[in-house]
JSON list of C-alpha atoms in Angstrom, two decimals:
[
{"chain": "A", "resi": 1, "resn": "UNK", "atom": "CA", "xyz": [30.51, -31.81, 6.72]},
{"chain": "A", "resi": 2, "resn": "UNK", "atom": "CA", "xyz": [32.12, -32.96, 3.75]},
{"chain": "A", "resi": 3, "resn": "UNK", "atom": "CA", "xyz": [29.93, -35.29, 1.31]},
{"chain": "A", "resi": 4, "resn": "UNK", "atom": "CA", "xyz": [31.14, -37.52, -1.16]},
{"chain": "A", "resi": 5, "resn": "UNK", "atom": "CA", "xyz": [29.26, -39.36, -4.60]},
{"chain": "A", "resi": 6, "resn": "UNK", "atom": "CA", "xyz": [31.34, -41.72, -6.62]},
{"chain": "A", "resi": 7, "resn": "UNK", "atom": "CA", "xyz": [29.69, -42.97, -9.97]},
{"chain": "A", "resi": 8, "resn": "UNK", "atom": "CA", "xyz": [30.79, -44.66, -12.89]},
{"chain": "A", "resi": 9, "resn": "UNK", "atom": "CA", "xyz": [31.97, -48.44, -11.74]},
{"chain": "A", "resi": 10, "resn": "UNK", "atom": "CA", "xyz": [30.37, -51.20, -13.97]},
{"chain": "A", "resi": 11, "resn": "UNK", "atom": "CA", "xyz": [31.47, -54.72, -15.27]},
{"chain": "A", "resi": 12, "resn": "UNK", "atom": "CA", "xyz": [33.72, -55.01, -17.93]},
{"chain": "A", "resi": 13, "resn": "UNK", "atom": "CA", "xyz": [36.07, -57.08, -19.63]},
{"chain": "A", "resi": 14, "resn": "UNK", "atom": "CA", "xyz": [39.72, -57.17, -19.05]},
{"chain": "A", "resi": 15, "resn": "UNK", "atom": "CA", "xyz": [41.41, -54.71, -21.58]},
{"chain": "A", "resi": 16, "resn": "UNK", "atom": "CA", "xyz": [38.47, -52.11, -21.66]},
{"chain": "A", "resi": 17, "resn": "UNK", "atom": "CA", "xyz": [38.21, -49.07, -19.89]},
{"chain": "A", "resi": 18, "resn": "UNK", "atom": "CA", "xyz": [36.28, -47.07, -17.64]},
{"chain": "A", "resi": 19, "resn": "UNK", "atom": "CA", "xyz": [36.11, -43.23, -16.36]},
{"chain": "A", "resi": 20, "resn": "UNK", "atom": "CA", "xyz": [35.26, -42.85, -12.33]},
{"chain": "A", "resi": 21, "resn": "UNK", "atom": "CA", "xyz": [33.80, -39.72, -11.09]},
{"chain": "A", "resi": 22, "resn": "UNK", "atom": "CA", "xyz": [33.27, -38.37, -7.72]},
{"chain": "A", "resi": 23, "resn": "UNK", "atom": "CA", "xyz": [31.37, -34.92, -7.12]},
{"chain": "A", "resi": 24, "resn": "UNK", "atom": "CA", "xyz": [31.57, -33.65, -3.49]},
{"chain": "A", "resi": 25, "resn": "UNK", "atom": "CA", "xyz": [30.53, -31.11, -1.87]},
{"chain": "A", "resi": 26, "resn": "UNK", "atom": "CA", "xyz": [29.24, -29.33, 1.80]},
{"chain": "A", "resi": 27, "resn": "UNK", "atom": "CA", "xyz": [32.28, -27.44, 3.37]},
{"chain": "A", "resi": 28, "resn": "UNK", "atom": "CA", "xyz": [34.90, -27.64, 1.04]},
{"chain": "A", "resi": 29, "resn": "UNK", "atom": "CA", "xyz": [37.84, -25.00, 2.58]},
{"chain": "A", "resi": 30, "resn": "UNK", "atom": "CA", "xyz": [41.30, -25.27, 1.79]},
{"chain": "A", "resi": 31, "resn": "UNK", "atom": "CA", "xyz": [40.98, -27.89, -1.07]},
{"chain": "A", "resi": 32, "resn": "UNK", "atom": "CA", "xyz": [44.63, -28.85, -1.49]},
{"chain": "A", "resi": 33, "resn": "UNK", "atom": "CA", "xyz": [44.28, -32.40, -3.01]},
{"chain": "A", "resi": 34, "resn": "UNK", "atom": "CA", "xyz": [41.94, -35.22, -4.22]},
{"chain": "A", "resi": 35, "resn": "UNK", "atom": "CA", "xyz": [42.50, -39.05, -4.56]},
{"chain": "A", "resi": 36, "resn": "UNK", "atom": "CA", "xyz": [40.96, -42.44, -5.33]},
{"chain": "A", "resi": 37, "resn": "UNK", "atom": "CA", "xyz": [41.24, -45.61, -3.42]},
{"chain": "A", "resi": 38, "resn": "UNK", "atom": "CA", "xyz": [40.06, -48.92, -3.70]},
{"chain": "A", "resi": 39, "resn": "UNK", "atom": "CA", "xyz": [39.24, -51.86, -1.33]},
{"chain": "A", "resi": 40, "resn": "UNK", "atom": "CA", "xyz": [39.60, -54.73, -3.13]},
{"chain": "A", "resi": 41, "resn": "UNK", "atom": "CA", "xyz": [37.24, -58.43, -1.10]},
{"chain": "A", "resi": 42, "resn": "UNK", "atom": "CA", "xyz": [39.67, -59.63, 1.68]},
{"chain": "A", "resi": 43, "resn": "UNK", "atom": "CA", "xyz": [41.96, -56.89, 1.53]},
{"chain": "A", "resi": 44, "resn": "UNK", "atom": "CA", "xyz": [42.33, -53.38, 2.66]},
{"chain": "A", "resi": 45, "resn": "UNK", "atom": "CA", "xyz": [41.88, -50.31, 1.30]},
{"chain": "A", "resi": 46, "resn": "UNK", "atom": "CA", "xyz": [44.87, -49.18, -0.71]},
{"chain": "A", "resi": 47, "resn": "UNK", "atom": "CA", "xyz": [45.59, -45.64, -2.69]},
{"chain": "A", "resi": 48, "resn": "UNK", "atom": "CA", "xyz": [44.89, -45.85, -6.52]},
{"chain": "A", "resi": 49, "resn": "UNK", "atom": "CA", "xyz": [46.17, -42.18, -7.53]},
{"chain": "A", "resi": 50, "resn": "UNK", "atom": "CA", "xyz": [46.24, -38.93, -5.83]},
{"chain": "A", "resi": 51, "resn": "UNK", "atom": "CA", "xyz": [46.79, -35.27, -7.19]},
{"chain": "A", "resi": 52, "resn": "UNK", "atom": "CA", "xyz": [48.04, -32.43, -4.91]},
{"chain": "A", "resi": 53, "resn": "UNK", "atom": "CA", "xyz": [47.93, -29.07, -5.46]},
{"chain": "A", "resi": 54, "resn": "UNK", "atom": "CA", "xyz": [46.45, -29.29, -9.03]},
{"chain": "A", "resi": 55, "resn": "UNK", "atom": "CA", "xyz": [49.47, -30.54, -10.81]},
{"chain": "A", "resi": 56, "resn": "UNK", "atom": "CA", "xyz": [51.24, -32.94, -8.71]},
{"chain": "A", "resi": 57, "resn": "UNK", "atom": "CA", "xyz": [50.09, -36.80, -9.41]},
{"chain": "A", "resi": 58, "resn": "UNK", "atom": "CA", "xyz": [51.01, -39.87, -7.54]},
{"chain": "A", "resi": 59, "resn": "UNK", "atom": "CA", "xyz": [49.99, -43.71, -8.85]},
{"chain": "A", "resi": 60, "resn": "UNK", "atom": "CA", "xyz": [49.91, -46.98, -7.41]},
{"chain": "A", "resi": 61, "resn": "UNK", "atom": "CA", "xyz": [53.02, -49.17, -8.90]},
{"chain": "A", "resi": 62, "resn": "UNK", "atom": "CA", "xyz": [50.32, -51.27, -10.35]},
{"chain": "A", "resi": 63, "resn": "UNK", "atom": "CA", "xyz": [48.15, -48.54, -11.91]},
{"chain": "A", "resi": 64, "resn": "UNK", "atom": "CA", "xyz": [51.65, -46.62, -13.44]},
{"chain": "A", "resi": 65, "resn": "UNK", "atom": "CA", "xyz": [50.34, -45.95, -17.32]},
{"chain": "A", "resi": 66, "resn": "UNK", "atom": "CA", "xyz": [47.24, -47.54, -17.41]},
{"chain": "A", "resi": 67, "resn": "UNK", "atom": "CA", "xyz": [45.22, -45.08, -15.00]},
{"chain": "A", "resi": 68, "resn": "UNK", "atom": "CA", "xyz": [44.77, -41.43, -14.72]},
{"chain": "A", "resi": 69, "resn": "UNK", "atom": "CA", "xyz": [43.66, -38.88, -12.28]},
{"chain": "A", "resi": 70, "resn": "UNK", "atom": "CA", "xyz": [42.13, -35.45, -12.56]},
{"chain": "A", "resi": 71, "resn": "UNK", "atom": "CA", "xyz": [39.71, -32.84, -11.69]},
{"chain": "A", "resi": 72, "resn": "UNK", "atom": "CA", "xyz": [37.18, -30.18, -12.95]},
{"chain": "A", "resi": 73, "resn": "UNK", "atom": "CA", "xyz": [37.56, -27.68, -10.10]},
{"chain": "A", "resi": 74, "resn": "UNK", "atom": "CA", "xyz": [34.55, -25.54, -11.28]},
{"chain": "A", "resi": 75, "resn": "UNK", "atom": "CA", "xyz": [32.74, -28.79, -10.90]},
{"chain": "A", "resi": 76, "resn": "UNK", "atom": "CA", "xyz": [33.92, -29.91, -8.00]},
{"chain": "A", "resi": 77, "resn": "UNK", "atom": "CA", "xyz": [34.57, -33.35, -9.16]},
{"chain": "A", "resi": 78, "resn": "UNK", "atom": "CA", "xyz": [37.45, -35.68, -9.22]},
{"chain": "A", "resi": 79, "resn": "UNK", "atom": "CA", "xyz": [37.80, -38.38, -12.26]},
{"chain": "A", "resi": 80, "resn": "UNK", "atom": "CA", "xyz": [39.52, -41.48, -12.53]},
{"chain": "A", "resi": 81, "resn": "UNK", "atom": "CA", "xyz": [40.07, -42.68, -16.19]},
{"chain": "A", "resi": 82, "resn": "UNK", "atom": "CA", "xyz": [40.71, -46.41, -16.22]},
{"chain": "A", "resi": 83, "resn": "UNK", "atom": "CA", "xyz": [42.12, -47.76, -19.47]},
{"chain": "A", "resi": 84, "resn": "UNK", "atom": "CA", "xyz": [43.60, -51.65, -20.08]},
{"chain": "A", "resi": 85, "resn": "UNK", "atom": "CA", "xyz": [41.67, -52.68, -16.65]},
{"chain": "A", "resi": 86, "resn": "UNK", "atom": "CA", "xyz": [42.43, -55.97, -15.34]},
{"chain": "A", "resi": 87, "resn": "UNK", "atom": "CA", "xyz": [40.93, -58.37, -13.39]},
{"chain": "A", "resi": 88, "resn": "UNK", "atom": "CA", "xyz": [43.15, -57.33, -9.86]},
{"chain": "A", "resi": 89, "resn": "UNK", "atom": "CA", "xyz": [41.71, -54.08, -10.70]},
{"chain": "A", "resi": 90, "resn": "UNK", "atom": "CA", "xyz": [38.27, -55.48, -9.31]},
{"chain": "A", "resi": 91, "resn": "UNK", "atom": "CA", "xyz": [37.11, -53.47, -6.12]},
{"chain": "A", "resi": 92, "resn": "UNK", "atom": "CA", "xyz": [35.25, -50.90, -4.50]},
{"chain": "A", "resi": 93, "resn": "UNK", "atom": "CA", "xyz": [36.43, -47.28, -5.66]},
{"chain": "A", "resi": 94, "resn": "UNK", "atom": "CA", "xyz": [36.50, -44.39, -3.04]},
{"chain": "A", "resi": 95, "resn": "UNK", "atom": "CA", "xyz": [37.84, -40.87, -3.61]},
{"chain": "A", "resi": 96, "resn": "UNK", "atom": "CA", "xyz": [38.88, -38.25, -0.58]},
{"chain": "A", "resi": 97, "resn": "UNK", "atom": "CA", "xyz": [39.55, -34.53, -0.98]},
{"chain": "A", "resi": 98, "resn": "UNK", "atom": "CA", "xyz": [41.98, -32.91, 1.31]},
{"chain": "A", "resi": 99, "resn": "UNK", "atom": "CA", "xyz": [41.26, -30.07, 3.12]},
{"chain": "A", "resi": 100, "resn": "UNK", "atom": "CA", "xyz": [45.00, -27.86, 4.22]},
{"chain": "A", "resi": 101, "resn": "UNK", "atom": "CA", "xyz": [46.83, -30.75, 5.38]},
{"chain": "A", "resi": 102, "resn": "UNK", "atom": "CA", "xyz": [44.19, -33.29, 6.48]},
{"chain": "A", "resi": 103, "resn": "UNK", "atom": "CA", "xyz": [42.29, -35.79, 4.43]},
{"chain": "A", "resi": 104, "resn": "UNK", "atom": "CA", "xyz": [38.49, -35.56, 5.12]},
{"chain": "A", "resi": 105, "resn": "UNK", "atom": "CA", "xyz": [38.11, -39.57, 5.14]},
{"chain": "A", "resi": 106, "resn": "UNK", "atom": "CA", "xyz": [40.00, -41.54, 7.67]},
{"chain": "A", "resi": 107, "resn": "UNK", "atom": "CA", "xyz": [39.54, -44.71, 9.30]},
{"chain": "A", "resi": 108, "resn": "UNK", "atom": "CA", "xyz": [36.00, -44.99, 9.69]},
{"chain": "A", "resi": 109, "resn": "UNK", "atom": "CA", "xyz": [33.23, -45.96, 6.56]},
{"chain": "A", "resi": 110, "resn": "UNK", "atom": "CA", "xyz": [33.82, -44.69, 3.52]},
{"chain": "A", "resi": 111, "resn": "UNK", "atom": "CA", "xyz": [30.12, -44.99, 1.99]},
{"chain": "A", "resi": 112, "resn": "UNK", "atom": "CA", "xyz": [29.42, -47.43, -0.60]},
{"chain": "A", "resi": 113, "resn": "UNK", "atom": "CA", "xyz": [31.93, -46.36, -3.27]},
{"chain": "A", "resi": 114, "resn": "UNK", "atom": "CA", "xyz": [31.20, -47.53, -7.25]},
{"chain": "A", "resi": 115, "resn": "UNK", "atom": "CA", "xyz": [31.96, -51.03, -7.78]},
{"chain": "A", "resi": 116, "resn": "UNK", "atom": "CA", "xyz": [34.48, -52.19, -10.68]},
{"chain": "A", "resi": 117, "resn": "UNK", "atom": "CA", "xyz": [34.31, -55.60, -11.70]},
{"chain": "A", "resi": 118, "resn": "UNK", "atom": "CA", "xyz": [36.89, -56.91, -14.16]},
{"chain": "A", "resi": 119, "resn": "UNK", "atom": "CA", "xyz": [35.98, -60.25, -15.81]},
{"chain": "A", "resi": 120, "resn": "UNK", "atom": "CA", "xyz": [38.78, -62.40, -17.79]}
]
């Protein structure tokens, strides 16, 4: 059993920033990669930014330079610095940690995530 926290969601204005952690812990073997998603009302969930292997990043088109993934492996927690948020940035956050080849979170609930809401 893998377990999952996310903190750091809040209400801001559009053009501020925020920094999303997630700590997780429980069996943790093989830890090849971590990511955030998001699930924005209406639609479905989508992947923010991912990082594989320690160095190798991928972003959402519409997250490219603005967002920014990382991790404190000592800590065994996954950040997600937000800068210049906008308002389609508004939804639930998730993160997942990959164990070998298979993410730990698939189709069924993710938990409550940390709510972003960006206001105009």
């Amino acid at each position: 059993q893998v377990y999952m926290v996310e903190s750091g969601g809040g209400s801001v204005q559009v053009g501020q920033s925020l920094r999303l952690s997630c700590t997780f812990s429980g069996r943790i073997e093989r830890l090849t990669g971590m990511a955030w998603h998001r699930q924005a009302p209406g639609r479905q969930r989508e992947l923010v930014a991912a990082l594989i292997g320690g160095r190798v990043t991928n972003y959402a088109d519409s997250v490219k330079g603005r967002f920014t993934i990382s991790a404190d492996n000592a800590k065994n927690t996954v950040y997600l610095q937000m800068n210049n948020l906008k308002v389609e940035d508004t939804a639930v956050y998730y993160c997942n940690v990959r164990l070998g080849s298979v993410w730990y979170r698939g189709s069924g609930s993710w938990g409550q995530g940390t709510q972003v809401i960006v206001s105009s």
